[in-house]
Short mmCIF file of C-alpha atoms and ligand atoms in Angstrom, two decimals:
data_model
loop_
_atom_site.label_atom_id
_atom_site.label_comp_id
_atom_site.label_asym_id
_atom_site.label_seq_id
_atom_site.Cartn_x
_atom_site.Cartn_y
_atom_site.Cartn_z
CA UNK A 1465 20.15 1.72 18.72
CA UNK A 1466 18.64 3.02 21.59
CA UNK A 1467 15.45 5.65 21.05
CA UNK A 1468 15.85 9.39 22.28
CA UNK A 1469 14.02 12.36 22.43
CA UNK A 1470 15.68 12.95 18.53
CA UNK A 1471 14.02 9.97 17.41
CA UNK A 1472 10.77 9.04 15.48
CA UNK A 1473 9.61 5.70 14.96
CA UNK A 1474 7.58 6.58 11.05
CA UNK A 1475 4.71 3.84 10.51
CA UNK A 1476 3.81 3.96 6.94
CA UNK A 1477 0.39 2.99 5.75
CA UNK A 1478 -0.94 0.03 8.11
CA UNK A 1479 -4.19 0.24 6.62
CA UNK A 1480 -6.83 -2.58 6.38
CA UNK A 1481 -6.30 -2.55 2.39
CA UNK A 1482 -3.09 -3.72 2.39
CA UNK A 1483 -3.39 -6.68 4.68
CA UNK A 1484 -4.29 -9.70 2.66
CA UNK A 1485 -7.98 -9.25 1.82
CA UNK A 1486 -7.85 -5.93 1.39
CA UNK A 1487 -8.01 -4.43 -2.15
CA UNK A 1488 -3.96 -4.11 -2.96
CA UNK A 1489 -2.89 -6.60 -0.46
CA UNK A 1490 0.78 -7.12 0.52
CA UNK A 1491 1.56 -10.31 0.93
CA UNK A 1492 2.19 -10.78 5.19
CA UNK A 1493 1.54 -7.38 5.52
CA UNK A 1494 -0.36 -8.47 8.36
CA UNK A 1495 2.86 -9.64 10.17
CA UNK A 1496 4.04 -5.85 10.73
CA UNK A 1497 1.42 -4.89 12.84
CA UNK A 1498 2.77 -7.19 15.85
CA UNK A 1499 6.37 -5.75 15.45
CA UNK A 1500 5.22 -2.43 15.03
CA UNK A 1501 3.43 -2.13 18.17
CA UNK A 1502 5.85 -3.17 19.96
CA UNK A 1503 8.27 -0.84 18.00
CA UNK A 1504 5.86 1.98 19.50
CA UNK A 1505 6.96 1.06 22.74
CA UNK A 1506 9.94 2.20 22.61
CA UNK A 1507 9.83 5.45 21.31
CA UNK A 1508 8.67 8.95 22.54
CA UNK A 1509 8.06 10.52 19.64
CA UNK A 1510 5.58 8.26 16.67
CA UNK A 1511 3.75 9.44 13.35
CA UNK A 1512 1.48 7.37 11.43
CA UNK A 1513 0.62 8.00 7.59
CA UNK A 1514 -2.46 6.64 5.87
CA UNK A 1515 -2.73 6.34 1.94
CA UNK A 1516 -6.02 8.53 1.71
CA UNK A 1517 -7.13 8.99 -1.67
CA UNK A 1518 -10.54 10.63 -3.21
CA UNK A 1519 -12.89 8.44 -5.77
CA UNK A 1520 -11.41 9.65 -8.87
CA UNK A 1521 -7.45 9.74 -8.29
CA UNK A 1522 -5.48 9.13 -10.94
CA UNK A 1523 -3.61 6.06 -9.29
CA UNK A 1524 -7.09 3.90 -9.93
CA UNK A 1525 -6.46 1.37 -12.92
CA UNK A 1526 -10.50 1.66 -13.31
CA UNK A 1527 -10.09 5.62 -14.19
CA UNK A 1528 -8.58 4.19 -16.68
CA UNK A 1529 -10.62 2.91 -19.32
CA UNK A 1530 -9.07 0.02 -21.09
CA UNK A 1531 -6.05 -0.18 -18.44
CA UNK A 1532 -5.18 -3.13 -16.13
CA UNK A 1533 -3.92 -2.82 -12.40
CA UNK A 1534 0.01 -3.19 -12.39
CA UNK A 1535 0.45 -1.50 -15.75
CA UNK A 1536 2.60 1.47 -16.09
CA UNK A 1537 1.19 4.80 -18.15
CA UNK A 1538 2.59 8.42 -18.58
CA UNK A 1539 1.10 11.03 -16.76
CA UNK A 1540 2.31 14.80 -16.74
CA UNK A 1541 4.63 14.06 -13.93
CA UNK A 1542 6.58 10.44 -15.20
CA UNK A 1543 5.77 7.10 -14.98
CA UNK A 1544 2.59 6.24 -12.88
CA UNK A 1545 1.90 2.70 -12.00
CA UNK A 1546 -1.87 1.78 -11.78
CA UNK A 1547 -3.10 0.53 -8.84
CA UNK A 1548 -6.67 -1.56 -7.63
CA UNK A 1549 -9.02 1.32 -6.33
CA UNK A 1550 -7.76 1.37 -2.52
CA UNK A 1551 -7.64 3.55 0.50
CA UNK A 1552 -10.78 5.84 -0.60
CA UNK A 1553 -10.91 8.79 1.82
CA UNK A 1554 -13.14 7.36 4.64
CA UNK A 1555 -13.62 3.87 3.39
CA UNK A 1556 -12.89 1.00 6.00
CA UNK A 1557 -10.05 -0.27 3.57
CA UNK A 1558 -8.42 3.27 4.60
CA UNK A 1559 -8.43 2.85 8.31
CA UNK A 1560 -5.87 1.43 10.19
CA UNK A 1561 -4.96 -1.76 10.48
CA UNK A 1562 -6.67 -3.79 13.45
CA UNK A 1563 -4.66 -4.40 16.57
CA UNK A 1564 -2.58 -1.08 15.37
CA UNK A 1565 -1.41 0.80 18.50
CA UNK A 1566 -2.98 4.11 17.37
CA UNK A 1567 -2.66 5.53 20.87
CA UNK A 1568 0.64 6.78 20.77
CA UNK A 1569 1.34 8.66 17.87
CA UNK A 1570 1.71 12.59 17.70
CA UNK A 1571 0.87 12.81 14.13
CA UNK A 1572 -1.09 11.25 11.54
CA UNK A 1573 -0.43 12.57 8.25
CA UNK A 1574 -2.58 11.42 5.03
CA UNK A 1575 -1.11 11.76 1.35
CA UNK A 1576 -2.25 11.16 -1.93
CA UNK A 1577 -5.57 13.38 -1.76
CA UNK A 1578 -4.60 15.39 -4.91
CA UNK A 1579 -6.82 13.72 -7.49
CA UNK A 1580 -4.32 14.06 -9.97
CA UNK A 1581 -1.17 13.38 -8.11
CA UNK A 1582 0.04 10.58 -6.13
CA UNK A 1583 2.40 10.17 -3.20
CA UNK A 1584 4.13 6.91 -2.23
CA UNK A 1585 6.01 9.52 -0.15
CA UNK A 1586 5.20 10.76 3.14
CA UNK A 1587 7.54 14.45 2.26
CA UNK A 1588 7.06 14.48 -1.39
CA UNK A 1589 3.96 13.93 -3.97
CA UNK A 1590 5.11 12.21 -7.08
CA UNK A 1591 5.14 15.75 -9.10
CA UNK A 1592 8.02 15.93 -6.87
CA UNK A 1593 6.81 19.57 -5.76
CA UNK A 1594 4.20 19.43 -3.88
CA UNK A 1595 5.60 18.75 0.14
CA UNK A 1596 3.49 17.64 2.95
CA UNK A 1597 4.64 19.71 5.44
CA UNK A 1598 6.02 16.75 7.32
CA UNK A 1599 9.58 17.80 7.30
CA UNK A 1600 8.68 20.68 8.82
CA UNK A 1601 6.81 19.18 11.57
CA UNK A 1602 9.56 16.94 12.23
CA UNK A 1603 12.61 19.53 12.17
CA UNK A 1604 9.78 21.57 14.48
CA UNK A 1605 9.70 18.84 17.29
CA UNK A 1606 13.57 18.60 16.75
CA UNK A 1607 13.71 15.69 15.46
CA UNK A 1608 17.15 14.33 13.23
CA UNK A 1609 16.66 10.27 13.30
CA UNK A 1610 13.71 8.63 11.65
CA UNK A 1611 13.20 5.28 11.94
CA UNK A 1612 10.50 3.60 9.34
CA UNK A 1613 8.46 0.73 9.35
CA UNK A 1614 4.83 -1.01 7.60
CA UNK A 1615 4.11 -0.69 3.96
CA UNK A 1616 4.91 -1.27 1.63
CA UNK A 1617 8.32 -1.94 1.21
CA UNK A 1618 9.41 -0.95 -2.39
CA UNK A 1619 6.88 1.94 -2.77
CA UNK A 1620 5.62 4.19 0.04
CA UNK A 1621 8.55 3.17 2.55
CA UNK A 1622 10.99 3.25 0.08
CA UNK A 1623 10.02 6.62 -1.29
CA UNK A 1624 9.22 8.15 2.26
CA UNK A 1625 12.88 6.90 2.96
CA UNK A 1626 14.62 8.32 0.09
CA UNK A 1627 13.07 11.66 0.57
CA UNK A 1628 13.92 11.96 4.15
CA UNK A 1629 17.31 11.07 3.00
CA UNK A 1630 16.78 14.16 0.41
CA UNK A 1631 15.53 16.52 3.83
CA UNK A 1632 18.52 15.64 6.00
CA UNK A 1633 17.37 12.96 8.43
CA UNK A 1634 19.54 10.23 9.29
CA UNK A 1635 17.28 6.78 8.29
CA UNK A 1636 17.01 3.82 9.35
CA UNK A 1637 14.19 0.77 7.90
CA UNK A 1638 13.51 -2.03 10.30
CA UNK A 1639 14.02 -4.88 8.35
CA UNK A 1640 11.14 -7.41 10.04
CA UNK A 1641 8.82 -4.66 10.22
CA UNK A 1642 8.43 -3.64 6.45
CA UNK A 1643 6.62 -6.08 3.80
CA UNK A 1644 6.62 -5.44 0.01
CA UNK A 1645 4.47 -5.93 -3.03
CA UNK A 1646 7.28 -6.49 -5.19
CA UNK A 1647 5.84 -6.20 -8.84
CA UNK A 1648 8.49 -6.93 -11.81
CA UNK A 1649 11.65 -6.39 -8.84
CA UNK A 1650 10.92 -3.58 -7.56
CA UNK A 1651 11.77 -4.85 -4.00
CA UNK A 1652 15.06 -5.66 -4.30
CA UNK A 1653 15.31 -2.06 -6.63
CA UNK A 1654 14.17 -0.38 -3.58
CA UNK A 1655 16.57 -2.10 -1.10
CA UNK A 1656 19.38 -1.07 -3.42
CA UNK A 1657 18.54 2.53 -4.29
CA UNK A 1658 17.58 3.11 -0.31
CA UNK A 1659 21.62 1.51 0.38
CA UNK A 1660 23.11 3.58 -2.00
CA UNK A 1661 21.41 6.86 -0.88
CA UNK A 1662 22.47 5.79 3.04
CA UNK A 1663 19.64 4.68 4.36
CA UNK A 1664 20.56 1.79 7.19
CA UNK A 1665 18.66 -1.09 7.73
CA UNK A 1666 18.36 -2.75 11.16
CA UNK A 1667 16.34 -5.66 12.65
CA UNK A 1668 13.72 -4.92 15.16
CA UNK A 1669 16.06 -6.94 18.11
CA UNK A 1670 18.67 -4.22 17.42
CA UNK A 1671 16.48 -1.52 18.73
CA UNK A 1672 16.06 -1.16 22.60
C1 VGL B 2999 1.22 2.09 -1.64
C2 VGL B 2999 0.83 1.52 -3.83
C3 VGL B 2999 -0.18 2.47 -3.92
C4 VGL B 2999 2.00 1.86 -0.39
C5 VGL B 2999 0.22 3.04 -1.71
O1 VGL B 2999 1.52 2.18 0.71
O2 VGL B 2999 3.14 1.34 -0.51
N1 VGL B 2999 1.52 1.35 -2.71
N2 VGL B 2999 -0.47 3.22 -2.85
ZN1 ZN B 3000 -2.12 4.57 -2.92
#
């Protein structure tokens, strides 16, 4: 694949909380942040998304009395799994990773601010309603490829991917530049629902 002026290279959530050490850490998450950057390099057009939620959102296994991190519960809008409290809106867990590239990118676009709503998804909260505005933005620069990378794997990249599927992009996940969390399979879930919707996956070397 070689980059155009159609293209967008989509970093998902390299933020200091999912490095290991952070408060949900993904194991090697840290490892992206090399092939990313150099990812960056090669394409004009790059947007970054940040996981950027408020004190009291819903995600938080500790607004939860009597519920554990990892466990699953009902909320209005499906299955919700709680997470450690990470990402608060301004915390240092919610910046960027360090050594990001944060230079280049056109657009920065934080999700998940709706106290009562998450969104793995960059396009989509999980009511599966409420949009971001990012397709827009996207189909506004004229842009028809997306190419995604950082984490994690089986939640926010998968989702983002599936729902710019759903919006008409043509996808693509860089395989060496994603890490997961992968809690009870939901990695190799992800990598099968993302095939069978058409998303492609491609190494980093493949891109140039
Ligand atoms: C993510 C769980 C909770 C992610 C964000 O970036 O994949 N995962 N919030
Ligand atoms: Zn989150």
């Amino acid at each position: 694949m070689t980059p155009g002026g159609a293209d967008l290279l989509l970093v998902i959530d390299v933020q200091v909380d999912f490095l290991p050490g952070g408060a949900l850490p993904v194991p090697e998450g840290d490892a992206v942040v090399g092939p990313v950057n150099a990812l960056q390099q090669q394409f004009r057009h790059v947007a970054l998304t940040q996981d950027w939620h408020p004190a009291d959102h819903v995600s938080f296994a500790d607004n939860h009395p009597g519920r554990a991190s990892f466990e699953s519960v009902a909320l209005p809008y499906g299955p919700q799994v709680l997470w450690p409290r990470h990402c608060v809106q301004g915390s240092k867990g919610a910046g960027f990773a360090p050594g990001l590239d944060t230079d280049r990118a056109g657009l920065v676009i934080r999700k998940g601010l709706d106290p009562r709503v998450d969104s793995y998804s960059a396009f989509l909260e999980a009511d599966r309603t409420t949009r971001t505005g990012l397709a827009g933005a996207l189909r506004e620069r004229g842009i028809t490829r997306l190419v995604l990378c950082g984490l994690a794997t089986d939640f926010c990249v998968a989702w983002s991917a599936l729902d710019a599927r759903d919006a008409g992009f043509d996808v693509w996940v860089v395989d060496d530049a994603v890490r997961g969390i992968d809690v009870d399979g939901s990695l190799a879930q992800a990598w099968a629902r993302m095939r069978a919707a058409g998303v492609h996956r491609i190494a980093a070397a493949e891109i140039g």
